[in-house]
Amino acid sequence: MQVQTHTDKNISGGAGLPERVTGMVDEVLGHLRDRITRVEVHLSDLNGGKGGDDDIRCVMEARLQSHQPVAVTEQAASVQLAIQGAGRKLRKSVETILGRLNEHHRNPPPEA
C-alpha cells in the first residue's frame, strides 16, 4: 500500500510529515493493505494563517483493487486529529465496501 501526502502552502509539517502520515495511515488501514493499492492524503488549512477552530481539513482517498476509489473528509483543530478522524472514516467505508463484495461473492444472485 503506497501512501502519498499532499499539502497546501499553509500546512507546515517539515520534512518528516510524509513519514508521520504514512505511519498513521498504516496504523489505521494496515490490516487492509492487501486490498488497497494507494492512499492519497490531502491536507489543507482552511483559514490560512488566521487560525480558527477545526480549520485543518484532511481528504483521504483509498484506491481499492478492482473497485472505484473511496474518499472521506475530516476537519479538526490539528493535522494529527484530522488525519486520525479521516483514517477512521476511511477504514469504516472500506470495510463496508469489502464486506458487501464478500457477501455478494458468497451469495450470488439467483439466475433467472
mmCIF file of C-alpha atoms in Angstrom:
data_model
loop_
_atom_site.group_PDB
_atom_site.id
_atom_site.type_symbol
_atom_site.label_atom_id
_atom_site.label_comp_id
_atom_site.label_asym_id
_atom_site.label_seq_id
_atom_site.Cartn_x
_atom_site.Cartn_y
_atom_site.Cartn_z
ATOM 1 C CA MET A 1 0.000 0.000 0.000
ATOM 2 C CA GLN A 2 1.509 3.251 -1.161
ATOM 3 C CA VAL A 3 0.750 6.446 0.796
ATOM 4 C CA GLN A 4 1.042 9.838 -0.892
ATOM 5 C CA THR A 5 0.863 13.071 1.102
ATOM 6 C CA HIS A 6 -0.130 16.416 -0.423
ATOM 7 C CA THR A 7 -0.320 19.708 1.477
ATOM 8 C CA ASP A 8 -1.271 23.273 0.723
ATOM 9 C CA LYS A 9 1.131 26.146 1.381
ATOM 10 C CA ASN A 10 -0.315 26.740 4.864
ATOM 11 C CA ILE A 11 0.458 23.290 6.301
ATOM 12 C CA SER A 12 3.889 23.125 7.867
ATOM 13 C CA GLY A 13 4.990 19.722 8.935
ATOM 14 C CA GLY A 14 8.607 19.725 7.953
ATOM 15 C CA ALA A 15 10.426 17.013 6.090
ATOM 16 C CA GLY A 16 9.106 14.331 8.444
ATOM 17 C CA LEU A 17 5.421 14.930 7.709
ATOM 18 C CA PRO A 18 5.083 12.287 4.952
ATOM 19 C CA GLU A 19 6.618 9.631 7.214
ATOM 20 C CA ARG A 20 4.301 10.562 10.103
ATOM 21 C CA VAL A 21 1.281 10.485 7.789
ATOM 22 C CA THR A 22 2.321 7.088 6.425
ATOM 23 C CA GLY A 23 2.665 5.750 9.966
ATOM 24 C CA MET A 24 -0.793 6.990 10.969
ATOM 25 C CA VAL A 25 -2.402 5.605 7.797
ATOM 26 C CA ASP A 26 -0.664 2.266 8.264
ATOM 27 C CA GLU A 27 -1.866 2.108 11.870
ATOM 28 C CA VAL A 28 -5.497 2.526 10.810
ATOM 29 C CA LEU A 29 -5.540 0.736 7.435
ATOM 30 C CA GLY A 30 -2.582 -1.639 7.663
ATOM 31 C CA HIS A 31 -4.806 -4.691 8.071
ATOM 32 C CA LEU A 32 -6.322 -3.892 4.649
ATOM 33 C CA ARG A 33 -3.022 -3.359 2.838
ATOM 34 C CA ASP A 34 -3.553 -6.349 0.549
ATOM 35 C CA ARG A 35 -6.827 -4.810 -0.744
ATOM 36 C CA ILE A 36 -5.689 -1.163 -1.027
ATOM 37 C CA THR A 37 -3.159 -0.154 -3.665
ATOM 38 C CA ARG A 38 -2.762 3.506 -2.742
ATOM 39 C CA VAL A 39 -3.938 6.056 -0.187
ATOM 40 C CA GLU A 40 -3.746 9.756 -1.008
ATOM 41 C CA VAL A 41 -3.840 12.219 1.882
ATOM 42 C CA HIS A 42 -4.570 15.875 1.106
ATOM 43 C CA LEU A 43 -4.055 18.333 3.965
ATOM 44 C CA SER A 44 -5.140 21.956 3.898
ATOM 45 C CA ASP A 45 -5.614 24.826 6.303
ATOM 46 C CA LEU A 46 -8.986 26.380 5.505
ATOM 47 C CA ASN A 47 -8.259 29.694 7.257
ATOM 48 C CA GLY A 48 -4.643 30.024 6.235
ATOM 49 C CA GLY A 49 -2.588 31.810 8.862
ATOM 50 C CA LYS A 50 -5.657 33.263 10.589
ATOM 51 C CA GLY A 51 -6.254 30.224 12.791
ATOM 52 C CA GLY A 52 -9.635 29.065 13.977
ATOM 53 C CA ASP A 53 -11.462 26.049 15.300
ATOM 54 C CA ASP A 54 -11.418 22.895 13.212
ATOM 55 C CA ASP A 55 -9.762 24.627 10.284
ATOM 56 C CA ILE A 56 -7.480 21.757 9.227
ATOM 57 C CA ARG A 57 -9.040 19.600 6.509
ATOM 58 C CA CYS A 58 -7.880 16.115 5.619
ATOM 59 C CA VAL A 59 -9.247 14.478 2.492
ATOM 60 C CA MET A 60 -8.212 10.839 2.353
ATOM 61 C CA GLU A 61 -8.768 8.666 -0.696
ATOM 62 C CA ALA A 62 -8.171 4.929 -0.954
ATOM 63 C CA ARG A 63 -7.669 3.172 -4.269
ATOM 64 C CA LEU A 64 -9.032 -0.337 -3.939
ATOM 65 C CA GLN A 65 -8.131 -3.225 -6.180
ATOM 66 C CA SER A 66 -10.854 -3.735 -8.813
ATOM 67 C CA HIS A 67 -13.104 -1.050 -7.337
ATOM 68 C CA GLN A 68 -13.783 2.670 -7.546
ATOM 69 C CA PRO A 69 -11.780 4.960 -5.221
ATOM 70 C CA VAL A 70 -13.282 5.820 -1.837
ATOM 71 C CA ALA A 71 -12.802 9.292 -0.346
ATOM 72 C CA VAL A 72 -13.654 10.855 3.017
ATOM 73 C CA THR A 73 -13.153 14.276 4.584
ATOM 74 C CA GLU A 74 -12.448 15.290 8.172
ATOM 75 C CA GLN A 75 -11.949 18.722 9.707
ATOM 76 C CA ALA A 76 -10.204 19.131 13.047
ATOM 77 C CA ALA A 77 -8.127 21.511 15.122
ATOM 78 C CA SER A 78 -4.794 19.866 14.235
ATOM 79 C CA VAL A 79 -3.204 17.909 11.422
ATOM 80 C CA GLN A 80 -2.920 14.814 13.604
ATOM 81 C CA LEU A 81 -6.585 14.880 14.654
ATOM 82 C CA ALA A 82 -7.730 15.476 11.072
ATOM 83 C CA ILE A 83 -5.684 12.528 9.781
ATOM 84 C CA GLN A 84 -6.860 10.230 12.578
ATOM 85 C CA GLY A 85 -10.515 11.161 12.036
ATOM 86 C CA ALA A 86 -10.281 10.726 8.272
ATOM 87 C CA GLY A 87 -8.478 7.415 8.764
ATOM 88 C CA ARG A 88 -11.266 6.062 10.968
ATOM 89 C CA LYS A 89 -13.909 7.164 8.467
ATOM 90 C CA LEU A 90 -11.975 5.639 5.579
ATOM 91 C CA ARG A 91 -11.454 2.352 7.417
ATOM 92 C CA LYS A 92 -15.179 2.088 8.083
ATOM 93 C CA SER A 93 -16.050 2.909 4.467
ATOM 94 C CA VAL A 94 -13.533 0.455 3.004
ATOM 95 C CA GLU A 95 -14.542 -2.327 5.406
ATOM 96 C CA THR A 96 -18.209 -1.767 4.492
ATOM 97 C CA ILE A 97 -17.455 -1.961 0.763
ATOM 98 C CA LEU A 98 -15.277 -5.049 1.143
ATOM 99 C CA GLY A 99 -17.907 -6.681 3.343
ATOM 100 C CA ARG A 100 -20.549 -6.113 0.686
ATOM 101 C CA LEU A 101 -18.261 -7.504 -2.012
ATOM 102 C CA ASN A 102 -17.503 -10.572 0.082
ATOM 103 C CA GLU A 103 -21.210 -11.080 0.801
ATOM 104 C CA HIS A 104 -22.005 -10.776 -2.898
ATOM 105 C CA HIS A 105 -19.395 -13.420 -3.772
ATOM 106 C CA ARG A 106 -20.668 -15.791 -1.077
ATOM 107 C CA ASN A 107 -24.315 -15.386 -2.046
ATOM 108 C CA PRO A 108 -24.571 -14.702 -5.778
ATOM 109 C CA PRO A 109 -27.977 -13.578 -7.018
ATOM 110 C CA PRO A 110 -30.208 -16.385 -8.286
ATOM 111 C CA GLU A 111 -30.122 -16.935 -12.012
ATOM 112 C CA ALA A 112 -33.303 -16.200 -13.918
#
